[in-house]
Structure formats: C-alpha cells, structure tokens
mmCIF file of C-alpha atoms in Angstrom:
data_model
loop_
_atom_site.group_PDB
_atom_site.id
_atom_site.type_symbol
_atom_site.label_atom_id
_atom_site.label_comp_id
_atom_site.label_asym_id
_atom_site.label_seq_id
_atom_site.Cartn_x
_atom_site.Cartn_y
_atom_site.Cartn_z
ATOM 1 C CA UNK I 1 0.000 0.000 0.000
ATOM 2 C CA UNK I 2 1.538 3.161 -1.056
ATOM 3 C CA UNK I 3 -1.570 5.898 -0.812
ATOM 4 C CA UNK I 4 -1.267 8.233 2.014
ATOM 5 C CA UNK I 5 -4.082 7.350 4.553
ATOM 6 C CA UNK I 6 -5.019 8.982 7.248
ATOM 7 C CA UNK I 7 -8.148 7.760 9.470
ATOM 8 C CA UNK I 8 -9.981 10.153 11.935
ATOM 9 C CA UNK I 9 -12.265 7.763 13.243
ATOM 10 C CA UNK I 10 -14.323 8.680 16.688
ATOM 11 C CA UNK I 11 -11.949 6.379 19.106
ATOM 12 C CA UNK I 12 -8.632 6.761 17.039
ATOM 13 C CA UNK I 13 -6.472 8.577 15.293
ATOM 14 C CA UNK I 14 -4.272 6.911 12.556
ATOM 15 C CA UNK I 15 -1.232 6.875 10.021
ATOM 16 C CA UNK I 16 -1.864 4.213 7.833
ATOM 17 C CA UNK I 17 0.407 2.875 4.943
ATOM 18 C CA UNK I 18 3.880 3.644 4.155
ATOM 19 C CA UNK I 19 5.219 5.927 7.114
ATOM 20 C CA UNK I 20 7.270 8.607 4.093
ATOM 21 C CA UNK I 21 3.794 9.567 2.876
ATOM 22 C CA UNK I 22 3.704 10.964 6.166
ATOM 23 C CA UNK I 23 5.541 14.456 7.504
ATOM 24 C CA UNK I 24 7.560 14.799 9.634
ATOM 25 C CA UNK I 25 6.737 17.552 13.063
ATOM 26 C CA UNK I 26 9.284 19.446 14.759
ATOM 27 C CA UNK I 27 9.169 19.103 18.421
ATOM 28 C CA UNK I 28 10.366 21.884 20.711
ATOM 29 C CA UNK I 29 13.864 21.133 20.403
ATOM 30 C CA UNK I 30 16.222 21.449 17.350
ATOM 31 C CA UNK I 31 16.575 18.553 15.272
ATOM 32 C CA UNK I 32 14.294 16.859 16.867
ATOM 33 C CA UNK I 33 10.986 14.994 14.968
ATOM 34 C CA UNK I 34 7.926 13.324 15.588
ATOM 35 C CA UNK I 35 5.442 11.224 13.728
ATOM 36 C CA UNK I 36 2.662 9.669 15.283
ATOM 37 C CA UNK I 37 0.937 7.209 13.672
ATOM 38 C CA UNK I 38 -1.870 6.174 16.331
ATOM 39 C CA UNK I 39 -3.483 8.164 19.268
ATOM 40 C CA UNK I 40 -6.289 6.622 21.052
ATOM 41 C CA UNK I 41 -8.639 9.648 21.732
ATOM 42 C CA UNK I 42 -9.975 6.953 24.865
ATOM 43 C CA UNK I 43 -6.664 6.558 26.890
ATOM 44 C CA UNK I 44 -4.248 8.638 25.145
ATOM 45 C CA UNK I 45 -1.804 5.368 24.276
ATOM 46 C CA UNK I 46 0.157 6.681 21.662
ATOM 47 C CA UNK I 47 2.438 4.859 18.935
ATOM 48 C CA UNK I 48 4.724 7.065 16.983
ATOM 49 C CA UNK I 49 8.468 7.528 15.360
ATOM 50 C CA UNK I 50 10.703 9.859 16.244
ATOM 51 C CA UNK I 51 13.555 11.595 14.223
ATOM 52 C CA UNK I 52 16.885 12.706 15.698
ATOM 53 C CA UNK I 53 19.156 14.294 13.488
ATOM 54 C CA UNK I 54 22.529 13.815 13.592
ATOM 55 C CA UNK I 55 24.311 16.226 15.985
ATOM 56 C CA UNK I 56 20.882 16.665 17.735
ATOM 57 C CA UNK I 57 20.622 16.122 21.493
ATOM 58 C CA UNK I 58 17.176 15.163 22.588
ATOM 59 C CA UNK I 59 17.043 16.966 26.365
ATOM 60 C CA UNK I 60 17.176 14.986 29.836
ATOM 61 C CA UNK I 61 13.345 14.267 30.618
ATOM 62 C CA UNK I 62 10.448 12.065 32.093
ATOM 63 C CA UNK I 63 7.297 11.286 31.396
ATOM 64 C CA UNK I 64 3.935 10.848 34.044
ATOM 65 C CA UNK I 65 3.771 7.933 32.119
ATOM 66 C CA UNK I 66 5.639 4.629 30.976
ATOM 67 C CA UNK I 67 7.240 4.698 27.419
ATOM 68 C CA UNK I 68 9.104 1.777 25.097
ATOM 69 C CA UNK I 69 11.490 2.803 22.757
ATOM 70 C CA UNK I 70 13.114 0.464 19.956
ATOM 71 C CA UNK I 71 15.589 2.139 18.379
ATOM 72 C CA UNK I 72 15.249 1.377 14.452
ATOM 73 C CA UNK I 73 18.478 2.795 13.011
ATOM 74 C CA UNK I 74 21.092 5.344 13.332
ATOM 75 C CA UNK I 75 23.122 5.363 16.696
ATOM 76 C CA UNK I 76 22.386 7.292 19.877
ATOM 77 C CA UNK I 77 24.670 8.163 23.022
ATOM 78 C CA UNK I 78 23.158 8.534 26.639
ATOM 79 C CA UNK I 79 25.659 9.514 29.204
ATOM 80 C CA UNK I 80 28.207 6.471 28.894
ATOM 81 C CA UNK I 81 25.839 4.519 27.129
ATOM 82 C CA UNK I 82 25.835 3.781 23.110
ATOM 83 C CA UNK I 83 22.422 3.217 21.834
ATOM 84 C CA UNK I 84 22.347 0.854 18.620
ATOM 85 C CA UNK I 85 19.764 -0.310 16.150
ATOM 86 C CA UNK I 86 17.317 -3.580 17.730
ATOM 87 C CA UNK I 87 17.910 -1.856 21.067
ATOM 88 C CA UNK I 88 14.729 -2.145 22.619
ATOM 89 C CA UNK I 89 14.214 0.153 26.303
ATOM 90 C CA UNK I 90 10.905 0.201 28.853
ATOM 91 C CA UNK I 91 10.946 3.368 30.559
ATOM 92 C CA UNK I 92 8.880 3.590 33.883
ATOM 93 C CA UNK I 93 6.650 6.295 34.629
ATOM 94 C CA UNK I 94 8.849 9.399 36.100
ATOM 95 C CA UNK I 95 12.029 8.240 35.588
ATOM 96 C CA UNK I 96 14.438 10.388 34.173
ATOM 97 C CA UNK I 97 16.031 9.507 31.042
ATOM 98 C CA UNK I 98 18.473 11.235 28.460
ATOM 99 C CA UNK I 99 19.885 13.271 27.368
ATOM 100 C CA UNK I 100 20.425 11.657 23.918
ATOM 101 C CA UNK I 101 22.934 12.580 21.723
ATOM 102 C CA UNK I 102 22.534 11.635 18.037
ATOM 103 C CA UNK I 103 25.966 10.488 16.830
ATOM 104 C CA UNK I 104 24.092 9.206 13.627
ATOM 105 C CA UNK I 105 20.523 10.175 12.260
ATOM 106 C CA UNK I 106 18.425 7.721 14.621
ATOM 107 C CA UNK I 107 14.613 6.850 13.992
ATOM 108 C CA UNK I 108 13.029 5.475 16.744
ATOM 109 C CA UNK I 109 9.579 3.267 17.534
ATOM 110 C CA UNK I 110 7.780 4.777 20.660
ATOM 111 C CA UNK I 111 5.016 3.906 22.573
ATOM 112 C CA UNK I 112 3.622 5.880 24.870
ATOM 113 C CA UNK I 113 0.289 4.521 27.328
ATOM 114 C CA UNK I 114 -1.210 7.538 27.487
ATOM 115 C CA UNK I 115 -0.770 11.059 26.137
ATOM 116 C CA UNK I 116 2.945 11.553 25.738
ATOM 117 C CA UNK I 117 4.060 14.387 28.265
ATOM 118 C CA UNK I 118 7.411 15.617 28.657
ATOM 119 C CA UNK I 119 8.834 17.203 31.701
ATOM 120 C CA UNK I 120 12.156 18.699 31.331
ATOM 121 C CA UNK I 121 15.066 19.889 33.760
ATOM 122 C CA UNK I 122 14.825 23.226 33.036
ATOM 123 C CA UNK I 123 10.843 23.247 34.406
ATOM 124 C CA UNK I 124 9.515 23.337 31.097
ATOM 125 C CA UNK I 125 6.763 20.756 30.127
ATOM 126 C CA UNK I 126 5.263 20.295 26.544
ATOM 127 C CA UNK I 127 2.231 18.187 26.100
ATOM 128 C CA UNK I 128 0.914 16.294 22.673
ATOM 129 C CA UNK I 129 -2.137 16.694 20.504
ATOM 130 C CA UNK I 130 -3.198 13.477 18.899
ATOM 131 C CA UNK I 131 -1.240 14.835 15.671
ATOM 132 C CA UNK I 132 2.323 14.650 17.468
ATOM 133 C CA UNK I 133 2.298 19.075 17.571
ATOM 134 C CA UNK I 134 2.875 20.131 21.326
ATOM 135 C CA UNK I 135 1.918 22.953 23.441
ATOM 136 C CA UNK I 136 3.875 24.361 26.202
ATOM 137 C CA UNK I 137 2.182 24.034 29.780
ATOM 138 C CA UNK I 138 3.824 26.559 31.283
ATOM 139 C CA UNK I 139 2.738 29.278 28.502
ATOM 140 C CA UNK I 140 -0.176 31.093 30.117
ATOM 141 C CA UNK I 141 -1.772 32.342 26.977
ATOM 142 C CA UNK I 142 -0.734 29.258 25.240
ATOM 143 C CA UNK I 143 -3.006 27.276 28.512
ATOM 144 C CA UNK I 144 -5.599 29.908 28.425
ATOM 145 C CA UNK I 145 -6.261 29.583 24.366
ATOM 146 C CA UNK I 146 -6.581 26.061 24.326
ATOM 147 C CA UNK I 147 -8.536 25.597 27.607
ATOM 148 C CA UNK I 148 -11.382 27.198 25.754
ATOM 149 C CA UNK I 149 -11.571 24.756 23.031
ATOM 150 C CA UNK I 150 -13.544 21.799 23.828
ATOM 151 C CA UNK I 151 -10.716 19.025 23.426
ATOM 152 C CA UNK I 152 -7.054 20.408 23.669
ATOM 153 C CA UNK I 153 -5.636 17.392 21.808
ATOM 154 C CA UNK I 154 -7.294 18.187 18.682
#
C-alpha cells in the first residue's frame, strides 16, 4: 500500500500505509521529529516515530507515564551509554532519562500509554495533541487559548 491514509475515526487517530507519505513535526527542540501514527482519543496510548538528526541532542526528561522505545536505526549516546539499532528500552513512569545525543541520524519506535508528556530539567513541560504538535504548559496564553476549546488534543 503506497496511498497516504489517514483515518480520523471517533476512538482513534491513525497513520496508515507507508510511514514517508507521512511528515515529519518538529518538536520543541532542534533537530528533533515526531510522527505519530496512532493516538487513542480513549486513553491517550500513543504509537509514533521519532527523528533525531545527527548532531541533535534530545534533552534529559520524564514522562507521568511509561514509554518503550526500539531504536530502528542510526546510533544514539546517553551519558556512557551507546544506543544501537534492535535496542529495545521500557521506561517507567517518572524516571528520568536522556539526554540523547545523536551520533548518527536515529529513527526510533515509541510507545507511549497515554498522552505523551514531557517534563524537562529546566521546568519546562510540553504536552501532545493526537497529531504529534505540542503545546507548552507553562505558557499562560498558550493554557488559556486552548482551555477554551472543547478538546485540547485536537
């Protein structure tokens, strides 16, 4: 299947077919890419790849919730620790992980179990819409725009 396809059906959100019909979205942090290609509007879980260029440093972090991470290809350093292709991580709720340091390209296979949250060192914290775009929590017109709108991850 090689036709872009993407489903916005009442429980889900989907990327189907081959994942290059599908963009890329910065995250907050240079060099640094998402692409999520299911969000269930129910629970949040959240499947998605994510892009680190090459010289890119993905900041220190946690999330309220567990993550996996496989990492598909490229090669990724974490404090002492070289991250290789088939490397496949389970990351508790709240425990701090990163920062990672893209010696190659890396493209990585997340999942998330609920809507993908990160908290970061410096106090920042930048939440997902089922798309894979963030907001910043801690930006009060950014909070105050979107708590008007009936769902915020839309």
């Amino acid at each position: 299947m090689t036709t872009k396809q993407t489903h916005h059906l009442p429980e889900v959100f989907a990327r189907l077919g081959q994942h290059d019909q599908h963009p890329w979205t910065p995250l907050p942090w240079k060099g640094i890419y998402n692409k999520v290609l299911y969000f269930d509007r129910i629970t949040g879980a959240t499947i998605e790849l994510a892009k680190v260029e090459k010289g890119a440093e993905f900041p220190e972090h946690y999330h309220p919730t567990m993550q996996t991470l496989f990492l598909v290809s490229g090669k990724l350093r974490s404090r002492d620790t070289v991250i290789t292709p088939g490397t496949f991580n389970v990351i508790p709720a709240g425990q701090v992980h990163g920062p990672f340091f893209a010696e190659e390209e890396s493209i990585q296979f997340k999942y998330f179990s609920a809507v993908p949250v990160y908290f970061l060192k410096d106090g920042s914290c930048h939440c997902y819409k089922e798309d894979g775009r963030t907001f910043n929590l801690n930006d009060p017109a950014t909070l105050k725009e979107i708590l008007t709108k009936e769902n915020i991850l839309r």
